[in-house]
Coordinates of C-alpha atoms in Angstrom, one line a residue:
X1 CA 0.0 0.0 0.0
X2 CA 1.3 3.4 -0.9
X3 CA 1.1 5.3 2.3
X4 CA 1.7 8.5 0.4
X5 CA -1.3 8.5 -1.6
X6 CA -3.6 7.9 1.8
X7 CA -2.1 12.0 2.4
X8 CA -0.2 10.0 5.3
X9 CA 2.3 13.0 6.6
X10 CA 5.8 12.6 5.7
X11 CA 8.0 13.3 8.9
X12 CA 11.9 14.1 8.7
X13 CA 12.8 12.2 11.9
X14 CA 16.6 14.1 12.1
X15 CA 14.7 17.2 12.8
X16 CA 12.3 16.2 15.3
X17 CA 15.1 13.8 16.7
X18 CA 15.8 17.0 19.7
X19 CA 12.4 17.6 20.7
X20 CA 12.1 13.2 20.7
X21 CA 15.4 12.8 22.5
X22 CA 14.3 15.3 25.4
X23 CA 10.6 13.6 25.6
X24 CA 12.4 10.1 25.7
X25 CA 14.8 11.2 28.5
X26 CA 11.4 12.5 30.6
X27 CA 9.8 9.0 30.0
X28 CA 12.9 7.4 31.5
X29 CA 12.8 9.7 34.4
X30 CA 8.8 8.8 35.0
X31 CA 10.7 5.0 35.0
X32 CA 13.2 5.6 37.3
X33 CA 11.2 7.4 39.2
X34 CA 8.8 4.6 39.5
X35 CA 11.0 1.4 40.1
X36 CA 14.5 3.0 41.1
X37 CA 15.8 2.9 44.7
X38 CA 15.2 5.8 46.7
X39 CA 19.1 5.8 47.7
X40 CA 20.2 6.3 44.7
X41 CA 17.4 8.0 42.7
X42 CA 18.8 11.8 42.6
X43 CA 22.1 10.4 41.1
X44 CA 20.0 8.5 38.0
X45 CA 17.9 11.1 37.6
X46 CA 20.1 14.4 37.2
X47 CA 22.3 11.9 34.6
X48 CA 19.2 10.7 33.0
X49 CA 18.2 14.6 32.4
X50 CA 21.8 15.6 31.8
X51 CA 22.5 12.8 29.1
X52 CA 19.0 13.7 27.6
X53 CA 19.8 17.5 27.1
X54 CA 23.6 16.3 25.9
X55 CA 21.9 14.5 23.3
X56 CA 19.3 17.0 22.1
X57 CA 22.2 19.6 21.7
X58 CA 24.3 17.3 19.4
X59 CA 21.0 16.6 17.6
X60 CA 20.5 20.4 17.1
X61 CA 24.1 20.7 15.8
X62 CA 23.7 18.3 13.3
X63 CA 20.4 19.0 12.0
X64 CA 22.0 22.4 11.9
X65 CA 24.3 21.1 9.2
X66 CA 21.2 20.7 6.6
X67 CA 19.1 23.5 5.2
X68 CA 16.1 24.4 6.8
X69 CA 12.6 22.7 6.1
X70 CA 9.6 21.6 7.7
X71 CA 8.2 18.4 8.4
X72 CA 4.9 16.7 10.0
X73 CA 2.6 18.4 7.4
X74 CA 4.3 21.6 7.8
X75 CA 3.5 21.2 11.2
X76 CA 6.7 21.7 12.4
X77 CA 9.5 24.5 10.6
X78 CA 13.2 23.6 11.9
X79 CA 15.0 26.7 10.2
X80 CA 18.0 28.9 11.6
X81 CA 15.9 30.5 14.4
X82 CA 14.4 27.7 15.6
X83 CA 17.9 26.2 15.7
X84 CA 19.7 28.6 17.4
X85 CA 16.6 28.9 20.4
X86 CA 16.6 25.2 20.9
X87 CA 20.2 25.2 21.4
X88 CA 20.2 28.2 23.4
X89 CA 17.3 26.6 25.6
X90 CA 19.6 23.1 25.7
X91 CA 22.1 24.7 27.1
X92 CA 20.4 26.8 29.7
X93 CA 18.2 23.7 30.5
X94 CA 21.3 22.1 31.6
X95 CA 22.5 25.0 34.2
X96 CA 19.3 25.0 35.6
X97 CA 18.9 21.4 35.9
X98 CA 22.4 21.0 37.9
X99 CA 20.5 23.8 40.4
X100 CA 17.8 21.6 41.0
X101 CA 20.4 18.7 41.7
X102 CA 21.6 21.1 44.5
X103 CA 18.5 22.4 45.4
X104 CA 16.5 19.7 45.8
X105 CA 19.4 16.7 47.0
X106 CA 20.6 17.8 50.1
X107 CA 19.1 19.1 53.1
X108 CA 19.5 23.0 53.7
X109 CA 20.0 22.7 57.5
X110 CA 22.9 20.2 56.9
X111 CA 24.0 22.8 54.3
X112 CA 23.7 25.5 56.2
X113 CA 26.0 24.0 59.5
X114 CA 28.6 23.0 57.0
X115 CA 29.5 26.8 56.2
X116 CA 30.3 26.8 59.4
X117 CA 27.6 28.9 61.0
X118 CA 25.8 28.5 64.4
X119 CA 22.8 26.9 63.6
X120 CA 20.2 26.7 66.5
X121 CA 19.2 23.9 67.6
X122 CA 15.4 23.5 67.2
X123 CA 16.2 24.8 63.6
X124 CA 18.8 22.5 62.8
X125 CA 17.0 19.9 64.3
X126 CA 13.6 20.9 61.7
X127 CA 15.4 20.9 58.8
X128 CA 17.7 17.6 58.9
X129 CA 14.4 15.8 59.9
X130 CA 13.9 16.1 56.7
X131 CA 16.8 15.1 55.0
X132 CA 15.2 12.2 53.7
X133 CA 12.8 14.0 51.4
X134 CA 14.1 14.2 47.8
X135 CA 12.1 15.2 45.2
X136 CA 13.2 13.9 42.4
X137 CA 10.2 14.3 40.5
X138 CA 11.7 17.9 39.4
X139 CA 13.8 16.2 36.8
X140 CA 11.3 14.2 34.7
X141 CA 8.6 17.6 35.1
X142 CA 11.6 19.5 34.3
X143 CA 12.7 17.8 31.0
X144 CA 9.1 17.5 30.0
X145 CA 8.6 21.2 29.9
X146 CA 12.0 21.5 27.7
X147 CA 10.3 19.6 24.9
X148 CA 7.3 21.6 25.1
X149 CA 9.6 24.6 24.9
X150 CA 11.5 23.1 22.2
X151 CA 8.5 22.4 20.2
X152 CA 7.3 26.3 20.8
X153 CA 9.7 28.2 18.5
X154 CA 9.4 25.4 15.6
X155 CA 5.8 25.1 15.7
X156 CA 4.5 25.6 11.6
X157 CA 0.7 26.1 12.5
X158 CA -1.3 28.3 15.8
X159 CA -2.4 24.6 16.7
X160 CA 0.8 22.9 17.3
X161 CA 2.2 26.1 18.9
X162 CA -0.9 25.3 21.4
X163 CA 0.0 22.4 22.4
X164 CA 3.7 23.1 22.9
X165 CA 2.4 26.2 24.9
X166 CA 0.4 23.9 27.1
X167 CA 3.3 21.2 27.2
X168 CA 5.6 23.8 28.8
X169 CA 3.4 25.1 30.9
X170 CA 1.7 22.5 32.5
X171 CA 4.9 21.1 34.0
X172 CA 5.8 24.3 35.8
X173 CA 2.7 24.6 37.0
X174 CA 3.6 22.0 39.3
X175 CA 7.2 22.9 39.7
X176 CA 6.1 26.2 41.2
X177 CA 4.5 24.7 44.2
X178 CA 7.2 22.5 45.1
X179 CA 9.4 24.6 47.4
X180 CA 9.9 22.6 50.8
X181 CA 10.3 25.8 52.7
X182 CA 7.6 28.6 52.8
X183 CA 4.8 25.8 51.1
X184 CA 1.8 28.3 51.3
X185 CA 3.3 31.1 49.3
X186 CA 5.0 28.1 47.1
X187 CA 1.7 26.9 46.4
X188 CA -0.2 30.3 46.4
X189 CA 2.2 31.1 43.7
X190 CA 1.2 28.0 41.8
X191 CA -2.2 28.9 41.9
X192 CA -1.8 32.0 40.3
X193 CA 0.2 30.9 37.7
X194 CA -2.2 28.3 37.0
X195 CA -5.2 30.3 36.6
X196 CA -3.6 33.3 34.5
X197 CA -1.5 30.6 32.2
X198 CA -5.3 29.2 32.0
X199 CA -6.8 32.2 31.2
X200 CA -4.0 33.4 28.6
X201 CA -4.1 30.3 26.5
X202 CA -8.3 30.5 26.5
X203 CA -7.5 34.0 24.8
X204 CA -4.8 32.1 22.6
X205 CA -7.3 29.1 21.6
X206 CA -9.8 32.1 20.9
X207 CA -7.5 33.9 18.8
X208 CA -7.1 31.3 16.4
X209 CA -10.4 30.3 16.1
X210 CA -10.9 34.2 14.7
X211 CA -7.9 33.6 12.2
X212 CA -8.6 30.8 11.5
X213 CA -12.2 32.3 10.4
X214 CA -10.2 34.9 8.6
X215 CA -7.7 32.6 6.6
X216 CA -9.4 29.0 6.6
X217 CA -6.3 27.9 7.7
X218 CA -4.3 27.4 10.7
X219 CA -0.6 27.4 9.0
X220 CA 1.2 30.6 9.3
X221 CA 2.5 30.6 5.6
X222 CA -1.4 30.3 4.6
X223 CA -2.4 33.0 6.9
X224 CA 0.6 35.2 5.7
X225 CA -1.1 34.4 1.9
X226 CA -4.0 36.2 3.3
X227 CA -2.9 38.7 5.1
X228 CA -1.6 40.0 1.6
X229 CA -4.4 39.4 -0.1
X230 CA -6.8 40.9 1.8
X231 CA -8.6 44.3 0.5
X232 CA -8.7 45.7 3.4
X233 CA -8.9 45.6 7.0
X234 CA -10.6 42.9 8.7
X235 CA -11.9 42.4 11.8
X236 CA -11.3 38.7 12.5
X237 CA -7.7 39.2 11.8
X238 CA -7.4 41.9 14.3
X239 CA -9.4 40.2 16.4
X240 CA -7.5 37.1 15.9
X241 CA -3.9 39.0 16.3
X242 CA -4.5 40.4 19.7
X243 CA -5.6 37.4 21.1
X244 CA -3.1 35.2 20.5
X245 CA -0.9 38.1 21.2
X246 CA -2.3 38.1 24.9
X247 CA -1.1 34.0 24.8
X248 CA 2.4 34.8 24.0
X249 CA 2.5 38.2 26.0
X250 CA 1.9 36.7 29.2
X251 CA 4.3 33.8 28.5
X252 CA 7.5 36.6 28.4
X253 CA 6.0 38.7 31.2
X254 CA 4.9 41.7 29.1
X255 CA 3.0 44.4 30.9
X256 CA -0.1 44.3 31.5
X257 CA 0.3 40.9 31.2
X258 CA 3.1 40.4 34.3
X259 CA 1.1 40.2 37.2
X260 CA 2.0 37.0 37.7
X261 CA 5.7 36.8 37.4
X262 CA 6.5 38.9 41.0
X263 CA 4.4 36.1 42.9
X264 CA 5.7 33.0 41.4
X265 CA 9.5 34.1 41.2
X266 CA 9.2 34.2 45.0
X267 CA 7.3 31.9 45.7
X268 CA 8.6 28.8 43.8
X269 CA 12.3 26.9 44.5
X270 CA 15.0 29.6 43.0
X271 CA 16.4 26.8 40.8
X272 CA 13.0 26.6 39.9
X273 CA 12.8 30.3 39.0
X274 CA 16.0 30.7 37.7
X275 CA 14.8 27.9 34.7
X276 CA 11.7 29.4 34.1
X277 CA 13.1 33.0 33.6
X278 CA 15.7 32.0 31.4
X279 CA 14.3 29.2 29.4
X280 CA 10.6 30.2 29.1
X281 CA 11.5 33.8 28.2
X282 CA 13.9 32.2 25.1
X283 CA 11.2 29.8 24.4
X284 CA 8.0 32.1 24.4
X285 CA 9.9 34.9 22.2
X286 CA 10.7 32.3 19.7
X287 CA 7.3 31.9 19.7
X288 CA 5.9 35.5 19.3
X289 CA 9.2 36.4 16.7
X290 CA 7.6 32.9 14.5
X291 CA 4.3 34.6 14.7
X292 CA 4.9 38.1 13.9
X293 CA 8.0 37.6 11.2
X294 CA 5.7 34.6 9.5
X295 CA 2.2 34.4 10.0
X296 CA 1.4 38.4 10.4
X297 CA 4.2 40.7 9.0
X298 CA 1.7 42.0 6.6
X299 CA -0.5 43.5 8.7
X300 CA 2.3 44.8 11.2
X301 CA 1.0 48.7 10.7
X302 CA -2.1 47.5 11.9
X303 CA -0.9 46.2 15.6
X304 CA 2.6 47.7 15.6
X305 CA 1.2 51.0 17.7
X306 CA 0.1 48.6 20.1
X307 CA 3.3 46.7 20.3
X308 CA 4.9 49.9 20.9
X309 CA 3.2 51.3 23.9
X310 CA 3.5 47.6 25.2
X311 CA 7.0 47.9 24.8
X312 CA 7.1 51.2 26.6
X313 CA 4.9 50.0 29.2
X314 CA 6.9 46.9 30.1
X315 CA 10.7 48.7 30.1
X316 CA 9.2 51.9 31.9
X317 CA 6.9 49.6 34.8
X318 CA 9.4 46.9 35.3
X319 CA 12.3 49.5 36.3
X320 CA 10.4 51.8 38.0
X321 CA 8.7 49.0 40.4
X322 CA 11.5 46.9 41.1
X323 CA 13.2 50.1 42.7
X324 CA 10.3 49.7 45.7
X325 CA 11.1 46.1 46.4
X326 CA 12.8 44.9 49.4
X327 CA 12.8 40.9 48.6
X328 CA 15.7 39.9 45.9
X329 CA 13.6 37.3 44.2
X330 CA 11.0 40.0 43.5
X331 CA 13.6 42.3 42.7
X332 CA 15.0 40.1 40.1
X333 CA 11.1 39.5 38.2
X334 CA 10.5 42.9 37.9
X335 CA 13.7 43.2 36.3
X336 CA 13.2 40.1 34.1
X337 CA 9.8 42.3 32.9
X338 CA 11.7 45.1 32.4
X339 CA 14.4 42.9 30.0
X340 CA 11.7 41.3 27.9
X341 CA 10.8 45.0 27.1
X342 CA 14.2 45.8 26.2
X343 CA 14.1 42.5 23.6
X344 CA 10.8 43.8 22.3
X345 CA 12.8 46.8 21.1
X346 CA 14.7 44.4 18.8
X347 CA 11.5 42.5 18.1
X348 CA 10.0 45.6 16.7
X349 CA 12.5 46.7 14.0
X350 CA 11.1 44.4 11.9
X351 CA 14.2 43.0 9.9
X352 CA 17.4 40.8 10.3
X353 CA 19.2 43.2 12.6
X354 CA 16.5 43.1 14.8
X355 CA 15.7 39.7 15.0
X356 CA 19.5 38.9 15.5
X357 CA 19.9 41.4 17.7
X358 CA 16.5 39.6 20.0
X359 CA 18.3 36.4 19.3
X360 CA 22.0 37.6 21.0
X361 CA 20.1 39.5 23.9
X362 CA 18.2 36.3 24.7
X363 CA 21.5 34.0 25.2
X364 CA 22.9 36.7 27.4
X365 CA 20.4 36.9 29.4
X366 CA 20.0 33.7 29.8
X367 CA 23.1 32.6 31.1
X368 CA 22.8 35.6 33.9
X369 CA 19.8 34.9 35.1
X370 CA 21.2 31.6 35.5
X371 CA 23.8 32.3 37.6
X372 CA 22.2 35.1 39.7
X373 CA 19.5 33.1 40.5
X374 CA 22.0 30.2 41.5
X375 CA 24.1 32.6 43.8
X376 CA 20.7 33.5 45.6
X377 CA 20.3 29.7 46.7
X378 CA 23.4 29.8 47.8
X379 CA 22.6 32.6 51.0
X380 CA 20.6 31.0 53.7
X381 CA 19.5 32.1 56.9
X382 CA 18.9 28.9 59.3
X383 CA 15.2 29.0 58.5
X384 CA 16.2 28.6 54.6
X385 CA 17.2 31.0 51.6
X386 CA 17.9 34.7 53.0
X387 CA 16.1 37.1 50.1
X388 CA 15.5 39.8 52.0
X389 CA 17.5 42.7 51.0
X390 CA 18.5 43.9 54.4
X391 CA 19.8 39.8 54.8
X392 CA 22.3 40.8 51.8
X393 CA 24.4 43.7 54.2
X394 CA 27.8 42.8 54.6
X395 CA 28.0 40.2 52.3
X396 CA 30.9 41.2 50.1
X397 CA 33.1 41.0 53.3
X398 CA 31.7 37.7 54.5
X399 CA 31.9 36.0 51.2
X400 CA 33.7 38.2 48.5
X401 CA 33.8 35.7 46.0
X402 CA 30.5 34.5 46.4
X403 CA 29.5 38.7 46.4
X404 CA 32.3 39.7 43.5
X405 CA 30.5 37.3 41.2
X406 CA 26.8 38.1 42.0
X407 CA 28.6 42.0 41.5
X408 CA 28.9 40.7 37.8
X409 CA 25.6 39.7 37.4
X410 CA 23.7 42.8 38.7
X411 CA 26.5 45.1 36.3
X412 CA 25.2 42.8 33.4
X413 CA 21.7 43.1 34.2
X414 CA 22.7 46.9 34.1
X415 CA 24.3 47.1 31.1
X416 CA 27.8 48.4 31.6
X417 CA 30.5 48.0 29.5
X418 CA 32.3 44.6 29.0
X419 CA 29.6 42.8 30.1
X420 CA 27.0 40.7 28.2
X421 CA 24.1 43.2 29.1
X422 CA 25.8 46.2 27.3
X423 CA 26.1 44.3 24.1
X424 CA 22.8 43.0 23.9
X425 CA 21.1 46.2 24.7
X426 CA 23.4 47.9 22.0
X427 CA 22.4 45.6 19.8
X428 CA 18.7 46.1 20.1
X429 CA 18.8 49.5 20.4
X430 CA 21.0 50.2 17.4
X431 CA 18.5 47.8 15.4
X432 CA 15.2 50.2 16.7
X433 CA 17.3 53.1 15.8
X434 CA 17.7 52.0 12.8
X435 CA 14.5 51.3 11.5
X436 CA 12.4 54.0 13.0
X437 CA 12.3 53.0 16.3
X438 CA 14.5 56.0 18.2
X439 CA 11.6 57.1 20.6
X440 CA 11.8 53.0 22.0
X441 CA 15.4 53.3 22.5
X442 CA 15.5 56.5 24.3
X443 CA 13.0 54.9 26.4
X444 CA 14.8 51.9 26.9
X445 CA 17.3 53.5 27.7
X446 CA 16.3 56.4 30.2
X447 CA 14.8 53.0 32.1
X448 CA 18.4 51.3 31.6
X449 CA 19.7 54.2 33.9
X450 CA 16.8 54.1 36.3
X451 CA 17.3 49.7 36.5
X452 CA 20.9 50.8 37.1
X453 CA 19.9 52.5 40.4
X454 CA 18.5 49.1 41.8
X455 CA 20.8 47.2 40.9
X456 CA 23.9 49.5 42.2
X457 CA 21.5 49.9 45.5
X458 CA 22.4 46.2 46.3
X459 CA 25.6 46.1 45.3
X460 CA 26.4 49.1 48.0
X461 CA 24.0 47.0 50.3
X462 CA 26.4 44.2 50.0
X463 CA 30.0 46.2 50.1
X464 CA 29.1 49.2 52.1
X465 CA 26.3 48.0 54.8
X466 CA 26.8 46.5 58.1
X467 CA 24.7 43.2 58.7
X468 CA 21.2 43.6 61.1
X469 CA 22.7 40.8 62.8
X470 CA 20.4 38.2 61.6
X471 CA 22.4 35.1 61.1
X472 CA 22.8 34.7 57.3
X473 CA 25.7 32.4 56.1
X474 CA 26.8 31.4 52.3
X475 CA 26.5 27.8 51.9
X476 CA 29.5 25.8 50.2
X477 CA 27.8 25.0 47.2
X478 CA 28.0 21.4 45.2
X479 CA 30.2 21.0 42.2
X480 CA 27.1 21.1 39.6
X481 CA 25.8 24.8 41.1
X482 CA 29.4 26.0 41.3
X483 CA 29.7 24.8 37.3
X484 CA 26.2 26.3 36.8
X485 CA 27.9 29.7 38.4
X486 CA 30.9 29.5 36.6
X487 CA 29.9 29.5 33.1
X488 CA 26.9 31.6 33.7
X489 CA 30.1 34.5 34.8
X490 CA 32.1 33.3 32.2
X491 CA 29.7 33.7 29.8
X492 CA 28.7 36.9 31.0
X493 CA 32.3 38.9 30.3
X494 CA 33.0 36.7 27.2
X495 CA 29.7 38.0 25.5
X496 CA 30.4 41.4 26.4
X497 CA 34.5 41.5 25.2
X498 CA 34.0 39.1 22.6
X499 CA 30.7 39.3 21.7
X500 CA 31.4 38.9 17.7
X501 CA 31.6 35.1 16.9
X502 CA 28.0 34.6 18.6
X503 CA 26.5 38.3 16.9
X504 CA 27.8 36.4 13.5
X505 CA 25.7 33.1 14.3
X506 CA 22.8 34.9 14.8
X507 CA 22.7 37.0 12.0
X508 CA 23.1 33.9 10.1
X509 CA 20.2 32.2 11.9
X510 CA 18.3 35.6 11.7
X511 CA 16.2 34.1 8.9
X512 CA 12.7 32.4 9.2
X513 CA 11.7 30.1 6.6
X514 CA 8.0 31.2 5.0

């Protein structure tokens, strides 16, 4: 029997084989999880996830080696930028995954008495009692969200890139509520994110339904084909547009679409955080730049006003609110909504420079957020992590390494010089500039200086305050957070002094296929 003739899809297994690889390692971890010993659990399952993610980057390097095309019924478009986000989100995944081996495999009172502080007793006593409790389950959750997030960027139609939506978020639904200390605002923050991620992807489903009305089709290439064709404007395509864009909006914690992100970066396990503002913010702008580039760059004059003040919105609101928080977790969301805006400048030029431009600022992001989020597990009080602000006085003389590197992190966040931030913001702003956009930068960048203030608050916090005398200790960290640390800094000053060989890559990847 021909199975060609039946219409049966013809799929290109090589360029699934990264999005398969990561799905297989979950199922292995749902195994191991099952029927593995409890002793030695933790150990299978960070290698399990570790060897899956290995895998799925090799995969993505040789399927880079082949020109771009789409497979499973033009379901699914494997092209340069869907290459370059995968690996980026590969990568990443594996930093935050050797967190959560720290995080979530040793017990934080034990931690905690071997920096050699005085822990009390009662305390001590609380949190070895349960030593025992490892919750492995992270991993599999963990490296089922990574496919979904894979699957975002390289989704060819609004239907697949609903189900990868839901495929990412479903898992960190549940990794939000897991924290073992602080369980009610752990949960709480679960909650939340729940019902809003339910809520944005009703508006998503809703929005294709209307362009799907519009175009009779759910591919982007057919609803690009009528975008131009149409004599007019049309209200189910506008309809259609700003729904799904409140889908993708919320995923990369756009204003006024961020209300969640404050509660669920404190709220979950920092490794926890760390992963999802890194790798969800890579994943879900893949998403939105696949959706604006292919399916709706026809119509751009139509929505890019509202893009604009969005933009605006989402640089001015994130720095001017994170300068009022007094909780480092907090601090470090509203700052994450302030970056997306700063991407959204790149977004919004329209052309290769831009998207290239999104593309670089997304990796060095990534690998900061990374490692700041990692240094803030790493500062515990006897009752757990210490995120208070006032917690943070005095620690560049109590730990200066610990403090010097974290230093590094807040400057890139900040965007100064030979650091990773400064070359990605020049990059996008130079792109707006460019191509019309020279009201968003000086936006962006009048909230660049004001982020700076915040940022340069806890730096003199930590070099120039004396400690409350609450007892706040830096734990001595396991070799997979100190790795995670490490090339999180290194790749931190080697983006922003050397910043060329991964600008080129991206400009070469800068090119969606129709």
């Amino acid at each position: 029997m021909n199975v060609a003739a039946l219409g049966a899809p013809s799929i290109s297994y090589h360029l699934l084989a990264p999005v398969l690889v990561v799905f297989a390692a979950a199922v292995v971890g749902v195994l191991v999880e099952a029927f593995a010993p409890r002793r030695g659990r933790r150990g299978l399952q960070v290698g399990v996830a570790l060897a899956g993610l290995l895998a799925a980057f090799v995969s993505v390097v040789l399927a880079a080696q082949r020109s771009g095309a789409s497979t499973a019924a033009r379901a699914v478009v494997v092209d340069g930028p869907t290459l370059f986000l995968q690996g980026t989100i590969l990568v990443l995944a594996a930093l935050g995954v050797m967190t959560m081996a720290e995080r979530f495999g040793a017990s934080e009172g034990d931690a905690f008495a071997a920096s050699g502080a005085s822990v009390p007793g009662s305390a001590y006593e609380a949190a070895t009692a349960r030593a025992g409790w490892v919750q492995t389950e992270v991993f599999p959750l963990t490296m089922l969200s990574v496919g979904g997030m894979l699957l975002f960027p390289a989704a060819g139609d609004l239907l697949t890139m609903f189900v990868a939506l839901e495929v990412l978020s479903l898992p960190l639904y549940l990794l939000s509520g897991l924290a073992r200390r602080r369980r009610l605002l752990s949960q709480e923050a679960a909650l939340k994110y729940f019902l809003l991620g339910s809520f944005s992807s009703a508006f998503f489903l809703f929005g294709a339904a209307m362009l799907f009305g519009f175009s009779g089709s759910l591919y982007f290439g057919d609803i690009a084909g009528a975008v131009t064709a149409r004599s007019g404007q049309d209200a189910l395509l506008l309809l259609g547009v700003g729904l799904v864009f409140v889908g993708l909006l919320f995923k990369i914690g756009a204003v006024p679409f961020h209300a969640w992100t404050p509660d669920v970066y404190q709220g979950a396990p920092t490794p926890v955080t760390g992963f999802m503002a890194a790798c969800t913010k890579v994943a879900a702008f893949g998403a939105l730049l696949r959706f604006l580039y292919v399916a709706v760059a026809g119509a751009r004059w139509d929505f890019e006003p509202v893009l604009w003040a969005v933009a605006i919105l989402t640089m001015v609101l994130g720095s001017v609110l994170a300068l009022t928080q007094t909780d480092i977790k907090r601090l470090l969301a509203y700052s994450s909504i302030a970056h997306a805006g700063f991407v959204l400048t790149g977004v919004l030029a329209f052309d290769r420079s831009g998207l290239s431009a999104a593309l670089f600022y997304l990796v060095a992001y990534g690998f900061t957020t990374i490692g700041a989020f990692a240094i803030v597990t790493l500062v515990r009080d006897s009752a757990g992590e210490a995120t208070h602000l006032s917690q943070w006085a005095g620690l560049g003389r109590r730990s200066p390494v610990v403090a010097g590197v974290f230093t590094l992190f807040l400057l890139a966040f900040a965007g100064i010089p030979l650091t990773s931030g400064f070359t990605g913001k020049y990059a996008v702003f130079s792109a707006a500039i460019a191509h019309g956009g020279t009201w968003l930068a000086v936006v962006g960048v009048l909230s660049s200086a004001v982020a700076a203030f915040f940022y340069v608050r806890v730096i003199v916090l930590m070099y120039f305050s004396d400690p409350d005398g609450d007892l706040v200790a830096v734990v001595s960290p396991s070799a997979f957070t100190i790795a995670a640390i490490g090339v999180g800094a290194l790749m931190t000053v080697l983006l922003g002094v050397l910043p060329s060989p991964l600008l080129d890559l991206a400009g070469r990847s800068a090119l969606f296929l129709p």
